[in-house]
XYZ file of C-alpha atoms in Angstrom:
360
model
C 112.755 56.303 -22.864
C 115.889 58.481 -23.093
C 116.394 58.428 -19.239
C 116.658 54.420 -19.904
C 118.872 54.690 -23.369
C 121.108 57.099 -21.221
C 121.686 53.702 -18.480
C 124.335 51.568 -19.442
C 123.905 47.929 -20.322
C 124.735 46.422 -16.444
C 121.672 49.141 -15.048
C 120.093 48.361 -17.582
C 119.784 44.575 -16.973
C 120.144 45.269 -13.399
C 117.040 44.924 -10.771
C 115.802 48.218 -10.981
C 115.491 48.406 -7.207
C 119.177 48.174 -7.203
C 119.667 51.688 -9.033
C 117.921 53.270 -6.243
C 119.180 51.221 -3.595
C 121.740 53.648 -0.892
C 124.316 51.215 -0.507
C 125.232 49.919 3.123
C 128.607 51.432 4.505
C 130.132 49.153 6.675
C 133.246 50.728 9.190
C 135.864 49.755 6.743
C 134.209 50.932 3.454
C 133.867 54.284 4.974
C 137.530 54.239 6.750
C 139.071 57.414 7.829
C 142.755 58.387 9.326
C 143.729 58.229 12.528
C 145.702 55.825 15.385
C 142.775 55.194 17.603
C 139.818 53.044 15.620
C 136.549 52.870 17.684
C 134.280 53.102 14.681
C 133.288 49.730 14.178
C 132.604 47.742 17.858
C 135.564 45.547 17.015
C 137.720 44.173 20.050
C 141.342 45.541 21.002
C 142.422 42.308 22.199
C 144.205 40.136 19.152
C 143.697 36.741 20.822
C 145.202 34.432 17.751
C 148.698 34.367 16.005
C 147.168 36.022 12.780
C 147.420 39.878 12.355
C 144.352 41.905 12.926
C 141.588 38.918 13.503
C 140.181 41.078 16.152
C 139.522 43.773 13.525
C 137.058 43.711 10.660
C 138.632 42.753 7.169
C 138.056 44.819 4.339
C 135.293 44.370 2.186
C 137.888 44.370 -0.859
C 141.566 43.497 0.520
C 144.040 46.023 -1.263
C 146.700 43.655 -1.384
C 144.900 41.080 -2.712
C 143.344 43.136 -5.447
C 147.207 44.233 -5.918
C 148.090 40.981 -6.238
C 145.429 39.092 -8.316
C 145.578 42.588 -10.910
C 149.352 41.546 -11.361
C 148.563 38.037 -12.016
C 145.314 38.341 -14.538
C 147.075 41.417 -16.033
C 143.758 43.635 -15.670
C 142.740 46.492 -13.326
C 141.972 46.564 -9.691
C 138.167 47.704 -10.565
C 137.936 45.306 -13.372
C 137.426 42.008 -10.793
C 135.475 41.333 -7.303
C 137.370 39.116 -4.791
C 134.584 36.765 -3.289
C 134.232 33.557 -1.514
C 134.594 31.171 -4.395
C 133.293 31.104 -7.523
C 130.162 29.475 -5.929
C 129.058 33.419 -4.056
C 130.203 34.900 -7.524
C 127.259 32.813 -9.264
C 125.094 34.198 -6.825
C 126.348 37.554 -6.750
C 125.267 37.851 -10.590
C 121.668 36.341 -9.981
C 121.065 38.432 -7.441
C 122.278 41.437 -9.326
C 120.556 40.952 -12.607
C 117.574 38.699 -12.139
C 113.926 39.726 -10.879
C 112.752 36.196 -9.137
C 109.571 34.537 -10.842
C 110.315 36.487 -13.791
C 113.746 36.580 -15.316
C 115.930 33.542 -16.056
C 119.252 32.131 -16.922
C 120.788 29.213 -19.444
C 122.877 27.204 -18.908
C 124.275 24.147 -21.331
C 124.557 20.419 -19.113
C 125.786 18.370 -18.618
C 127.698 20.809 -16.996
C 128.131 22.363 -13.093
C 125.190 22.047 -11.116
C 125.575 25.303 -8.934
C 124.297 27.555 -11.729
C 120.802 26.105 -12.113
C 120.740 25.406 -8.430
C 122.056 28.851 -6.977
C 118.938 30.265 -9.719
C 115.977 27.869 -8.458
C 117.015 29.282 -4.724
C 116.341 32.636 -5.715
C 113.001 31.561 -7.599
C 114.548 32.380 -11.147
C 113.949 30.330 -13.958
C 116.648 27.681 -15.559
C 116.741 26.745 -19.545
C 118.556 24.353 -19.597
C 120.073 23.572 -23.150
C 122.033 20.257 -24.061
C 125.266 20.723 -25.449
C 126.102 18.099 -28.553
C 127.453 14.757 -28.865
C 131.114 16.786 -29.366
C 130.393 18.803 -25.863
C 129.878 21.787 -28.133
C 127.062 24.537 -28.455
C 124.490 24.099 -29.944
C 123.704 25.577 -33.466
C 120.622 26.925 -32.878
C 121.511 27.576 -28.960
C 120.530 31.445 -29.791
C 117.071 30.869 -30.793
C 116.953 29.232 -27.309
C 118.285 31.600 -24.984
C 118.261 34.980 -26.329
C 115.283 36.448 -23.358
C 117.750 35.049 -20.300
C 119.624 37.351 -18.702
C 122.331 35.469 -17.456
C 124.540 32.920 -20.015
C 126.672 30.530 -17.834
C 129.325 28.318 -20.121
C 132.162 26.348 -18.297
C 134.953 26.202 -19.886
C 136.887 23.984 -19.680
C 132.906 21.862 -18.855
C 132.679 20.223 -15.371
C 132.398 17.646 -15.613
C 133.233 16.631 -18.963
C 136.834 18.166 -19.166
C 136.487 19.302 -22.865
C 136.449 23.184 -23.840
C 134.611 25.418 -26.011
C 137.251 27.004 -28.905
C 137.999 31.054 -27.764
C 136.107 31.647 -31.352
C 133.011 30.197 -30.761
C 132.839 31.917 -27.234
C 133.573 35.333 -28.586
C 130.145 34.086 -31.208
C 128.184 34.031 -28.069
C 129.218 36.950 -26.333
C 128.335 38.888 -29.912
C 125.486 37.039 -30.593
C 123.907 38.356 -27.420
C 124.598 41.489 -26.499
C 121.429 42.078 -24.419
C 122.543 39.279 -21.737
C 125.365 38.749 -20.192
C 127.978 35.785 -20.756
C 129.514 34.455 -17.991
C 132.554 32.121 -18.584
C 133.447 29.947 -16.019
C 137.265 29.662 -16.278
C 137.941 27.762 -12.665
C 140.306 25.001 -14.467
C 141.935 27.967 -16.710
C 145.446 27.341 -15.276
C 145.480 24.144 -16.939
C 144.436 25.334 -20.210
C 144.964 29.412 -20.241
C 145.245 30.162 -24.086
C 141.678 29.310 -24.170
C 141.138 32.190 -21.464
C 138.738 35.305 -22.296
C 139.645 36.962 -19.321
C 141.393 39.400 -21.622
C 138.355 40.390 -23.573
C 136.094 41.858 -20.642
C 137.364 45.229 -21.776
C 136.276 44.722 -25.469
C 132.635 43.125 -24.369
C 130.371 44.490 -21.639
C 128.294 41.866 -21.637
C 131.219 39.496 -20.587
C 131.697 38.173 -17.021
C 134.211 35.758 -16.310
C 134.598 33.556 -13.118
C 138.006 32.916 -11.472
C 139.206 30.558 -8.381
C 142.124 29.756 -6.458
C 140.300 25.982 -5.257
C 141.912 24.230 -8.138
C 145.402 24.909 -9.740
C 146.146 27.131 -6.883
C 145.060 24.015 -4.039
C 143.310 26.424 -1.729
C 139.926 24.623 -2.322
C 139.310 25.063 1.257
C 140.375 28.846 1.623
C 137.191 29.499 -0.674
C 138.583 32.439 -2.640
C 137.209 33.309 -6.210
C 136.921 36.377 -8.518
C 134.221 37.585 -10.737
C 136.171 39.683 -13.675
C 133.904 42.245 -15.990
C 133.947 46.192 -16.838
C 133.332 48.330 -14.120
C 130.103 48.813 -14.970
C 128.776 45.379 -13.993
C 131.423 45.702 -10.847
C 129.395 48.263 -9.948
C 126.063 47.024 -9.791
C 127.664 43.672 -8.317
C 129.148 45.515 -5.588
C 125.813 47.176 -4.295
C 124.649 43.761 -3.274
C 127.865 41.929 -2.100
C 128.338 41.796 1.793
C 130.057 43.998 3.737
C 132.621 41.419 4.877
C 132.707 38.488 2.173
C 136.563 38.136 2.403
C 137.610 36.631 5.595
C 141.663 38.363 6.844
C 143.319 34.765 7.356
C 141.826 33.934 3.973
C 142.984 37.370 2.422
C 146.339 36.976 3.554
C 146.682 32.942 2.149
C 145.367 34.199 -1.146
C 147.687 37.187 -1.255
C 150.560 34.825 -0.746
C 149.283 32.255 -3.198
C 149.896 35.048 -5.720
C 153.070 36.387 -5.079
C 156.007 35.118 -7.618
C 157.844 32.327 -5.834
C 154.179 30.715 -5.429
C 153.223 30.947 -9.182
C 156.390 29.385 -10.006
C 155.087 26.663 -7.238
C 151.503 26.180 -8.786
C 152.578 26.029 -12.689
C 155.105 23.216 -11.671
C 152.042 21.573 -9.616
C 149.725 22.276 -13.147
C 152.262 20.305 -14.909
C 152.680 17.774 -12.781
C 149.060 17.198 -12.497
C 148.609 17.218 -16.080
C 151.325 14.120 -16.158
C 149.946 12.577 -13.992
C 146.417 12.364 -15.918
C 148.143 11.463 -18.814
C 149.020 8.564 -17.537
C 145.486 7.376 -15.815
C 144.398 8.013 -18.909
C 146.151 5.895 -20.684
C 145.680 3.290 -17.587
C 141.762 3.967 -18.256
C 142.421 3.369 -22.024
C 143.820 -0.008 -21.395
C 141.170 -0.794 -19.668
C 138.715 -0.741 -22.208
C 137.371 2.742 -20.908
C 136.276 5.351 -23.154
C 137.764 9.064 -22.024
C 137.027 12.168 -23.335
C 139.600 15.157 -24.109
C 140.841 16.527 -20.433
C 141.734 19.790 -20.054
C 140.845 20.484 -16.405
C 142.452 18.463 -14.026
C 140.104 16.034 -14.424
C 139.273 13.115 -17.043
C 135.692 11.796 -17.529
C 135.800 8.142 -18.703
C 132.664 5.955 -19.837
C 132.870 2.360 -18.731
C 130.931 -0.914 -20.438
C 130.817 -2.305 -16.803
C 129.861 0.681 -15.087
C 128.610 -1.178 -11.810
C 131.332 -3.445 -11.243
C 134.236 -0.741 -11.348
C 131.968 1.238 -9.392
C 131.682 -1.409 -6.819
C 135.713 -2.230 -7.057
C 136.305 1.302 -6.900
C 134.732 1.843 -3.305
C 135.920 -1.062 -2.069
C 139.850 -0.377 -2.813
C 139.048 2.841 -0.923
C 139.235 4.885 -3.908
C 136.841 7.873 -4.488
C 135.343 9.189 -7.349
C 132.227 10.717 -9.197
C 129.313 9.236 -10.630
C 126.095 11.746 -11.797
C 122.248 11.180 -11.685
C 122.704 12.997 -15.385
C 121.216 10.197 -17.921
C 123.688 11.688 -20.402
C 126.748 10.455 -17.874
C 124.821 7.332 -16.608
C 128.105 4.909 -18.020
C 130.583 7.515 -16.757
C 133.017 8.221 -13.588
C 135.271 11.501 -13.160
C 138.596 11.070 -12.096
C 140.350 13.544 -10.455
C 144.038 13.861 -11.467
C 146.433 13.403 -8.193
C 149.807 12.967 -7.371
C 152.581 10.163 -8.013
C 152.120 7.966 -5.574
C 148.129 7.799 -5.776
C 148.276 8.219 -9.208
C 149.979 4.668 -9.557
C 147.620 2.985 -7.035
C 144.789 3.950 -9.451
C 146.467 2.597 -12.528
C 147.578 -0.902 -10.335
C 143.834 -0.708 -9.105
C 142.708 -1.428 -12.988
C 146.023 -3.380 -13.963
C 144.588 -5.669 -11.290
C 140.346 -5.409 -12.535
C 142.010 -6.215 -15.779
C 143.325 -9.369 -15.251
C 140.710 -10.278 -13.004
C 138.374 -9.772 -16.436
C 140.488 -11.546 -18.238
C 140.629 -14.603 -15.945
C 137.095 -14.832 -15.550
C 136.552 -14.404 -19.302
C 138.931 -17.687 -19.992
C 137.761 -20.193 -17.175
């Protein structure tokens, strides 16, 4: 009993193979100094334009870290840089969760990668609605208080709406023998409802990052998982050697340099223009839209089928869900100008088609 009191909470919730586990050192974690690097099997030959392809990256880009610290305004051993959000859910099950006996919660309709990324590691999923107001639940501790891992998106994919900073910081108290993670990948669009600056004051808090959305480098698959060095720590025994790929690295790096922030908050507020006014083009409509505050607007329709049909056949793609809950409802992505108003002549057009059929 006092060897365990002496662990800290992240061992403590850990796998308890992990605290044992001797860590694998890959070429780059172990480095060393010198002109001549034969250490790791690598290549000599550079056959692309991008500097050292032919060499291993490293497990934790400096620069990167460098740069991301500067943006989120915490310390270099206060985040993980990973591939997406998506490998920072996993990271976190992996970490924490014994399979076929530990589980996590989760509140839908909501992302599906957190129940999914648990049922492929054989850990169990309580799943919890949230209410008709895309809040918690009251009695959402009653529920949840034996899973180790707490996963709340905020702002909610793919409702759009968020969960006020005060009720989060509720959770987080309310449970301080899981761990919270906070899913903040449409934070740019929304950042005073950010917790990113409590993971000093918590250590049960982890919260997820990503350049795929505000940043547009969906495709780069760069993410961050942000939480007190002690659950960096245990998180880094069972990351891979290699997660961050060096063309990747040095993309994401740029991304976060000044000239390129400047870049992506003008691209935030255009974006957010922009779904103001498909919104409004959905309202006229007849469509029912919840509060957006992603870059994103999730609208219920009376005639579900026929604007679904109209929809695919003008070439225009959305999201539907197999959720019963979001049965009547399509998410829209928010775009630029030009697409933008081919969306809102798209239901200009269904309009008046419903109106002419309504009067002959």
């Amino acid at each position: 009993m006092t060897q365990y009191n002496s662990l800290n909470l992240a061992q403590r919730l850990a796998r308890p193979e992990l605290l044992e586990l001797e860590v694998y050192q890959s070429a780059r974690r172990i480095g060393g100094q010198g002109d001549i690097w034969i250490n790791a099997n690598e290549s000599p030959f550079n056959n692309s334009d991008i500097d050292n392809i032919n060499r291993y990256p490293e497990c934790q880009p400096p620069a990167l870290l460098k740069a991301y610290s500067q943006y989120a305004n915490i310390d270099t051993t206060q985040f993980i840089v990973s591939r997406g959000a998506d490998e920072a859910i996993e990271l976190l099950i992996r970490t924490f969760c014994i399979p076929s006996q530990d589980s996590i919660a989760i509140f839908g309709p909501t992302y599906g990668m957190y129940a999914i990324s648990a049922s492929t590691f054989n850990v169990g999923v309580k799943t919890l609605s949230l209410t008709q107001d895309y809040d918690l639940p009251q009695d959402y501790i009653t529920q949840v208080t034996d899973a180790k891992l707490v996963f709340i998106c905020n702002p909610n994919n793919p409702t759009g709406t968020i969960i006020e900073k005060t009720r989060l910081i509720e959770i987080i108290e309310s449970l301080p023998n899981s761990i919270v993670v906070v899913d903040e990948a449409y934070i740019e669009f929304c950042p005073e409802y950010s917790v990113g600056n409590l993971i000093d004051k918590y250590p049960n808090l982890v919260v997820l990052r990503t350049l795929s959305k505000a940043f547009a480098l969906a495709g780069a698959r760069c993410g961050f998982l942000l939480a007190n060095t002690d659950i960096i720590d245990m998180v880094m025994r069972v990351i891979a050697p290699y997660p961050i790929a060096e063309p990747v690295s040095q993309i994401a790096t740029k991304a976060l340099q000044p000239l390129s922030l400047i870049m992506m908050q003008q691209q935030v507020d255009t974006l957010k223009s922009q779904g103001q006014m498909l919104i409004q083009a959905l309202k006229e409509y007849g469509a029912n839209t919840l509060p957006a505050y992603g870059n994103y607007v999730l609208a219920e329709f009376d005639d579900i089928e026929r604007v679904t049909q109209a929809l695919t056949s003008a070439g225009i793609v959305i999201r539907r869900y197999s959720d019963p809950r979001l049965a009547n409802k399509i998410r829209f992505s928010f775009t630029n100008e030009k697409q933008t108003q081919r969306i809102i002549h798209f239901f200009k057009c269904l309009n008046a088609t419903s109106h002419s059929a309504a009067e002959s």
